[in-house]
PDB file of C-alpha atoms in Angstrom:
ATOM      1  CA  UNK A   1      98.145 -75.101 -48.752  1.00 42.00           C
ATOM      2  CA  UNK A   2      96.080 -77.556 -46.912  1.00 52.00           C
ATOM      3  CA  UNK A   3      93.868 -78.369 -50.481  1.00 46.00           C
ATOM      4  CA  UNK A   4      97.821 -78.869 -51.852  1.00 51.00           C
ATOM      5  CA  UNK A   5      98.398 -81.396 -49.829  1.00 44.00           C
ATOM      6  CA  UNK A   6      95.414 -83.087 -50.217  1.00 46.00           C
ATOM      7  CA  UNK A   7      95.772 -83.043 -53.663  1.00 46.00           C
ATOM      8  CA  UNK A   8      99.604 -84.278 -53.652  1.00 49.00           C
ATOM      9  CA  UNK A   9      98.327 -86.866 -51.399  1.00 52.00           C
ATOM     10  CA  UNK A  10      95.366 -88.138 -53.800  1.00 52.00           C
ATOM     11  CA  UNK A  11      97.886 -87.807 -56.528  1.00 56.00           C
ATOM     12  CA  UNK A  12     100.121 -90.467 -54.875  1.00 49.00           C
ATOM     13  CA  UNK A  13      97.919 -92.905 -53.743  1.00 48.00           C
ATOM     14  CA  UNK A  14      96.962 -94.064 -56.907  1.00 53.00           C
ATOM     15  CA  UNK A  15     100.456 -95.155 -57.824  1.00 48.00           C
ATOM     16  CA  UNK A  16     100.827 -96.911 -54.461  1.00 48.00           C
ATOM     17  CA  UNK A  17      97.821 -99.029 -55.387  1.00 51.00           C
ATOM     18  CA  UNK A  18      99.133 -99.424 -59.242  1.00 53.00           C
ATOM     19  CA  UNK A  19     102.058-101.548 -57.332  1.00 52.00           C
ATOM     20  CA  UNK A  20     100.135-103.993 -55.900  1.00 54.00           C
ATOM     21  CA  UNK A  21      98.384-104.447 -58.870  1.00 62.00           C
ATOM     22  CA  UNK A  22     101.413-105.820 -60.585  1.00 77.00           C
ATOM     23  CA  UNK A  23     101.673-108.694 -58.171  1.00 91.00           C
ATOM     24  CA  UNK A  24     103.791-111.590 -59.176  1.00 96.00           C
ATOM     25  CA  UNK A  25     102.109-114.928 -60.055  1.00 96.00           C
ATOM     26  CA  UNK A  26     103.260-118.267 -60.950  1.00 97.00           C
ATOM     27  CA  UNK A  27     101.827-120.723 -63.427  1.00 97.00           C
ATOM     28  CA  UNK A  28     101.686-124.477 -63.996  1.00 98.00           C
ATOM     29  CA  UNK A  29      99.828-127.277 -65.991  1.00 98.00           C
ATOM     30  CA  UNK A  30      98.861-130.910 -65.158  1.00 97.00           C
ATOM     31  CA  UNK A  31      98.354-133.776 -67.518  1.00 97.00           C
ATOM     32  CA  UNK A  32      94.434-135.568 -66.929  1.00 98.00           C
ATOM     33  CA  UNK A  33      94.385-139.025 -68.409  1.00 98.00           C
ATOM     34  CA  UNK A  34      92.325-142.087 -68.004  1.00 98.00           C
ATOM     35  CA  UNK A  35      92.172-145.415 -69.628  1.00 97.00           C
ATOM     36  CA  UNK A  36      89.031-147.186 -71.176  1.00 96.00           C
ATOM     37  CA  UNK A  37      89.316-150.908 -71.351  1.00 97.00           C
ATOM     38  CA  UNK A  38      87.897-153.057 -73.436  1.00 97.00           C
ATOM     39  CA  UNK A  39      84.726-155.002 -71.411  1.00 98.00           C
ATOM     40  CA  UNK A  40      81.658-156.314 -71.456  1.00 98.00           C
ATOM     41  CA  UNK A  41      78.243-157.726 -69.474  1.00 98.00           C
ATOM     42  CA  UNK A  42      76.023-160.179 -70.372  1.00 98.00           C
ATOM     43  CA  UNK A  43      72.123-161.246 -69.608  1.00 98.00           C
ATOM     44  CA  UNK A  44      70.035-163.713 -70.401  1.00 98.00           C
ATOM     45  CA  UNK A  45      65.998-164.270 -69.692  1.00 98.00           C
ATOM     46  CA  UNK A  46      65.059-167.890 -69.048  1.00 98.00           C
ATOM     47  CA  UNK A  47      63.279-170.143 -71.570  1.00 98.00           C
ATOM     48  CA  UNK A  48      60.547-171.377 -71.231  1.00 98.00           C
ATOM     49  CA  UNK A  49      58.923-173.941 -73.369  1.00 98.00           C
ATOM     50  CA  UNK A  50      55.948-174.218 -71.625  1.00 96.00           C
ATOM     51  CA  UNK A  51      54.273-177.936 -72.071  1.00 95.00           C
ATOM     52  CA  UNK A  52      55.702-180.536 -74.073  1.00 97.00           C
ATOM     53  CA  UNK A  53      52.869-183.349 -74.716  1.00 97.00           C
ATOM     54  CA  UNK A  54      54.951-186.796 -76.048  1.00 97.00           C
ATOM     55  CA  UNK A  55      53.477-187.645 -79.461  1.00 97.00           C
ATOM     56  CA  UNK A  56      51.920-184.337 -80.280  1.00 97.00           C
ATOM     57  CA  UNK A  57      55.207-182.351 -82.128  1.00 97.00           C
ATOM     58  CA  UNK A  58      58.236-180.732 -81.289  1.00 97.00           C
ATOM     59  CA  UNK A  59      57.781-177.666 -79.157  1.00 98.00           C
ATOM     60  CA  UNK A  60      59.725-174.757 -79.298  1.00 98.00           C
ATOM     61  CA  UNK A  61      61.196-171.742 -77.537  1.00 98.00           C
ATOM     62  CA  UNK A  62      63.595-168.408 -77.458  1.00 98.00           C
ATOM     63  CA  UNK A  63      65.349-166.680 -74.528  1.00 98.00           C
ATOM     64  CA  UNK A  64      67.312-163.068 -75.532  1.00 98.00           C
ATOM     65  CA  UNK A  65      70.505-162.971 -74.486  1.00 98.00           C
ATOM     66  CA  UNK A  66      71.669-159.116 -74.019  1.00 98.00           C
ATOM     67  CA  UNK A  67      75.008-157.918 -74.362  1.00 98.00           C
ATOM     68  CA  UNK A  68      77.171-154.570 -73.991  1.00 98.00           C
ATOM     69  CA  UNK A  69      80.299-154.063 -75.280  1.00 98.00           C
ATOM     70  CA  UNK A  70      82.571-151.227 -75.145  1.00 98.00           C
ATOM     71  CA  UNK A  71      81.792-149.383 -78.637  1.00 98.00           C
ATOM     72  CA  UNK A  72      84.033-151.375 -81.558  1.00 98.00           C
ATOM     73  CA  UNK A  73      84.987-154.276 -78.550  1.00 98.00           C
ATOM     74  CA  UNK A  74      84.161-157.312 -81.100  1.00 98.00           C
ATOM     75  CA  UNK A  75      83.150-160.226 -79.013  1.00 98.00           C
ATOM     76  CA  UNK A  76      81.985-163.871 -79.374  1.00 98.00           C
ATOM     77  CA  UNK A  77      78.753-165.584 -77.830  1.00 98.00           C
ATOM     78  CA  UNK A  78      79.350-169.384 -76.310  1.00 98.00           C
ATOM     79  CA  UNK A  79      76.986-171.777 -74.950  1.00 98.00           C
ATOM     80  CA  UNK A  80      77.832-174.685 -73.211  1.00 98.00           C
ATOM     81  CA  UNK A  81      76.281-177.846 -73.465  1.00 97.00           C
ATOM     82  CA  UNK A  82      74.016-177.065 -69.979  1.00 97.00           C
ATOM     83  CA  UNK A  83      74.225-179.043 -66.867  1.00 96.00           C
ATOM     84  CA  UNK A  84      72.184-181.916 -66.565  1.00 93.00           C
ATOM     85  CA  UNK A  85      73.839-185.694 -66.288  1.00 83.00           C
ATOM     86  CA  UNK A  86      74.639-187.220 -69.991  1.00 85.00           C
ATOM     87  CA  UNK A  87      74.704-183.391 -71.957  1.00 90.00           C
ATOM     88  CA  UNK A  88      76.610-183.095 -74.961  1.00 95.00           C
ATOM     89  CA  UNK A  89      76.080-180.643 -77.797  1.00 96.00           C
ATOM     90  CA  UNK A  90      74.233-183.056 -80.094  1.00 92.00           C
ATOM     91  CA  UNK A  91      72.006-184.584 -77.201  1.00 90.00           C
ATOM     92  CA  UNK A  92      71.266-181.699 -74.313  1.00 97.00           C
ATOM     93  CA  UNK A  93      69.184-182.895 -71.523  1.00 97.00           C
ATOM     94  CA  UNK A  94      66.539-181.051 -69.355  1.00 97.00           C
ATOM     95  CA  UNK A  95      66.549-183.419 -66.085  1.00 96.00           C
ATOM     96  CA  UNK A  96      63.540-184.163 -64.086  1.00 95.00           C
ATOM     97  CA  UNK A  97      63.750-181.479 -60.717  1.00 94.00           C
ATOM     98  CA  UNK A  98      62.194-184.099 -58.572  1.00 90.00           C
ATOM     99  CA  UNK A  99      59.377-182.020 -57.883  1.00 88.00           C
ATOM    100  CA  UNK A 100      55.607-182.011 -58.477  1.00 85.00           C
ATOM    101  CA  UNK A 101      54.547-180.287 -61.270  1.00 83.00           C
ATOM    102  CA  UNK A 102      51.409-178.326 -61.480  1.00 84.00           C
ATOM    103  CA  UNK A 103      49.115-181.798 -62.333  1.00 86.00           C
ATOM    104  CA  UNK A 104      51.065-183.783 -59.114  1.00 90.00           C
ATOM    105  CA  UNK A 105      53.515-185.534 -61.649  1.00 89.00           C
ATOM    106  CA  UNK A 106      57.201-185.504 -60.436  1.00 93.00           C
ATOM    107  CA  UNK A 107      59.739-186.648 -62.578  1.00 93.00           C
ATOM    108  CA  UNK A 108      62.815-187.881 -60.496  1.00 93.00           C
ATOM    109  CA  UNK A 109      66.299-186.516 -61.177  1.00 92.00           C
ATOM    110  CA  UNK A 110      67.538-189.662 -63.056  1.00 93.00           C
ATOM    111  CA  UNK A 111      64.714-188.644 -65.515  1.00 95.00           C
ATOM    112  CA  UNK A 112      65.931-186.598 -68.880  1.00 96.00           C
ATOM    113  CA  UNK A 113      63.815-184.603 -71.102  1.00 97.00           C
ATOM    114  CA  UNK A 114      66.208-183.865 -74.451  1.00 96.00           C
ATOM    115  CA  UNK A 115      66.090-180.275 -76.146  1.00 97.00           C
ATOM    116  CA  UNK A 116      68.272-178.225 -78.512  1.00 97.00           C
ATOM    117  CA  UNK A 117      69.524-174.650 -79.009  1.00 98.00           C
ATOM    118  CA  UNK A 118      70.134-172.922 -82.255  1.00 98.00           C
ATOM    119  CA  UNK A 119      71.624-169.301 -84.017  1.00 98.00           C
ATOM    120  CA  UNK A 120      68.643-168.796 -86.128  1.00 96.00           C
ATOM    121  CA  UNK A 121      65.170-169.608 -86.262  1.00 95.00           C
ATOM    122  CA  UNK A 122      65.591-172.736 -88.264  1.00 95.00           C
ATOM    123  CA  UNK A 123      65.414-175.078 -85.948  1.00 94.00           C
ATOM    124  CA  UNK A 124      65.770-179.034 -85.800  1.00 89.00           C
ATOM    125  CA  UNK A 125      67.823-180.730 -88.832  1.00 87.00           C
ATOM    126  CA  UNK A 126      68.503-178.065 -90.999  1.00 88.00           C
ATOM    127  CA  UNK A 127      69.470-175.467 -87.944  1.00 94.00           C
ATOM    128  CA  UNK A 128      72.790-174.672 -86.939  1.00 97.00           C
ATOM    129  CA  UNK A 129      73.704-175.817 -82.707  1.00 98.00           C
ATOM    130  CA  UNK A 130      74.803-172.667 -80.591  1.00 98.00           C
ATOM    131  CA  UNK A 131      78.068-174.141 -79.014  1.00 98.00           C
ATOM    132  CA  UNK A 132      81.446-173.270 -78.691  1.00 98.00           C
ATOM    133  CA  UNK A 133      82.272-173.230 -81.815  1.00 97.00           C
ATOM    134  CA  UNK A 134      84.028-177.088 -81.177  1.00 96.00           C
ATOM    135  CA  UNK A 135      81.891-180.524 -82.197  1.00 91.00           C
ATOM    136  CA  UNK A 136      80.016-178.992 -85.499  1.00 93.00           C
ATOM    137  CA  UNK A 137      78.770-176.175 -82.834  1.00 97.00           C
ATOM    138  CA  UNK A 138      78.930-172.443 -83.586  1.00 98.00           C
ATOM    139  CA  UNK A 139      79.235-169.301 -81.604  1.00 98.00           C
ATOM    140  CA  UNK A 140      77.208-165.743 -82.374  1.00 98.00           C
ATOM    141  CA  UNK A 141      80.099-162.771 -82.900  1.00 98.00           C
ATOM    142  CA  UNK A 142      79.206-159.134 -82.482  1.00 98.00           C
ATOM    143  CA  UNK A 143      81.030-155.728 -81.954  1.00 98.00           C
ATOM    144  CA  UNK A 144      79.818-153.811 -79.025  1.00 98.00           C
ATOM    145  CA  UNK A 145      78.356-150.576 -79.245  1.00 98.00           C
ATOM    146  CA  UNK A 146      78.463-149.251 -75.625  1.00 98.00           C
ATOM    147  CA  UNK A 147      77.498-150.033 -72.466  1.00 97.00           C
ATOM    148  CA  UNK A 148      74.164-148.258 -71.758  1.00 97.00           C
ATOM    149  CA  UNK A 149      71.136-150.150 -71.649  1.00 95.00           C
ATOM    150  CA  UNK A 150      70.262-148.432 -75.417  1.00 96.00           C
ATOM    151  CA  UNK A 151      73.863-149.922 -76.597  1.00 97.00           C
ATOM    152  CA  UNK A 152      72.430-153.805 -75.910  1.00 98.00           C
ATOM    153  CA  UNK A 153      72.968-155.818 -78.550  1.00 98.00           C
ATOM    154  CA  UNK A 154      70.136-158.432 -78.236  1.00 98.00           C
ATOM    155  CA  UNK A 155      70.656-162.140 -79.193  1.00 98.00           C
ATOM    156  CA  UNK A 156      68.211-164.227 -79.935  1.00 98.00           C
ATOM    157  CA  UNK A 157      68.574-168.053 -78.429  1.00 98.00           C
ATOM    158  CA  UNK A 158      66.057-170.781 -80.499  1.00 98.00           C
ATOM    159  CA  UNK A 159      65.246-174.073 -78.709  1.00 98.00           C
ATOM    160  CA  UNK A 160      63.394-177.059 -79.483  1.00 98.00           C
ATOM    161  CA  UNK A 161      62.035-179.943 -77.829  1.00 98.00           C
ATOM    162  CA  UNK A 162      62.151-182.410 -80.637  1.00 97.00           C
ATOM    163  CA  UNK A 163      59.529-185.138 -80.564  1.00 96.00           C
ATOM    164  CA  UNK A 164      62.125-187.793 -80.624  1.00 94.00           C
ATOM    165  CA  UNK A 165      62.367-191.875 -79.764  1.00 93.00           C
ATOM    166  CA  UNK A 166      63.988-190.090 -76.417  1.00 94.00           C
ATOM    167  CA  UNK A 167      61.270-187.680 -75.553  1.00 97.00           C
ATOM    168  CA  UNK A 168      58.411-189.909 -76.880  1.00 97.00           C
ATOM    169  CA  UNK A 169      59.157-191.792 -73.066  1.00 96.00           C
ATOM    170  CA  UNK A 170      59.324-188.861 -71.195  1.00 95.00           C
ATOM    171  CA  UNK A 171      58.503-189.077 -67.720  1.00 95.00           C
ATOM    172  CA  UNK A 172      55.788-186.984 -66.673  1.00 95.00           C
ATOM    173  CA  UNK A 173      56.900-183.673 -64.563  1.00 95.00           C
ATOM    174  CA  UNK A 174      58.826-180.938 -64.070  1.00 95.00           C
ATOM    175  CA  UNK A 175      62.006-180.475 -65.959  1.00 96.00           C
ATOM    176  CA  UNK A 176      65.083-178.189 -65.972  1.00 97.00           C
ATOM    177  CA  UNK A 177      68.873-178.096 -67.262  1.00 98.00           C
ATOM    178  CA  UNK A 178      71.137-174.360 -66.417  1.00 98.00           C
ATOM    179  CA  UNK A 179      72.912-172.947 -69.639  1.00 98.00           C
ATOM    180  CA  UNK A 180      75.980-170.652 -68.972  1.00 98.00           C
ATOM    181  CA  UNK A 181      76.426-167.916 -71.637  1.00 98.00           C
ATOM    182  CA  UNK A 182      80.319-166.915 -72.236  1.00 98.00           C
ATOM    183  CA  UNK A 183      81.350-163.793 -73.591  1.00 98.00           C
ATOM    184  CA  UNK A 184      84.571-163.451 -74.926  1.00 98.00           C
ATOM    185  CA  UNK A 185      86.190-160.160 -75.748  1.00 97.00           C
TER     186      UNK A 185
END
């Protein structure tokens, strides 16, 4: 009797577990979204054309401007004229920093040394001014690829310090003029 019961007993318990098996549950779903705007970041690395001796030739230069784009964001390269006193795209002006240079010569701040920037490596007459696209200027286009470091699309800026009626009475010293780079997108 007793190994009945025990057996009836172990017979049940299987079915009592077999109900809480069979829970009830409830479902749902959620939308994940996210939006990816078009955008981009620009560099630039100075340049530097080093020494420019009056009489001796034009001296040139490059800096690489480095943009990322958003892949397939096309985008346009400006430069503006710089920042020294007089600048315009056909006549940019490197102004004396009023401190000495390296031989004791200081060129005061009234002092202007002129310069260029082109597109390509032809410089001079026959290159083309990197502007804003206005006064017979033009602008460098891309598309962007991404914006890792990889992704950079790398622009190459040509200058020249033409040996010009201008530069040929150049004030010995130091000289500088500030460029801003404008992406548009």
């Amino acid at each position: 009797m007793k190994l009945r019961l025990l057996c009836a007993t172990l017979g049940v318990l299987p079915l009592l577990f077999a109900g809480a098996a069979t829970a009830a549950t409830a479902t749902t779903t959620f939308n994940v979204t996210a939006n990816v705007p078009s955008n981009c970041k620009v560099s630039a690395t100075n340049l530097n054309f080093g020494t420019y001796t009056p009489g001796s030739g034009a001296v040139t230069g490059n800096s690489t401007i480095s943009v990322n784009c958003t892949k397939g964001t096309a985008f346009t390269v400006a430069l503006n004229d710089g920042s020294s006193t007089g600048a315009s795209f056909t006549n940019r002006n490197m102004t004396g920093t009023g401190s000495a240079d390296t031989a004791g010569n200081t060129a005061s701040t009234s002092d202007l040394l002129n310069y260029q920037l082109y597109t390509t490596s032809t410089v001079g007459s026959g290159g083309t001014v990197w502007g804003d696209g206005s006064t017979g200027t033009s602008t460098v286009a891309g598309t962007g690829t991404g914006m890792g470091t990889p992704q950079a699309i790398a622009e190459t800026v040509y200058g020249q310090i033409p040996d010009s009626g201008a530069n040929l009475s150049a004030v010995p010293g130091a000289y500088s003029d500030t460029v801003t780079v404008t992406v548009s997108y």
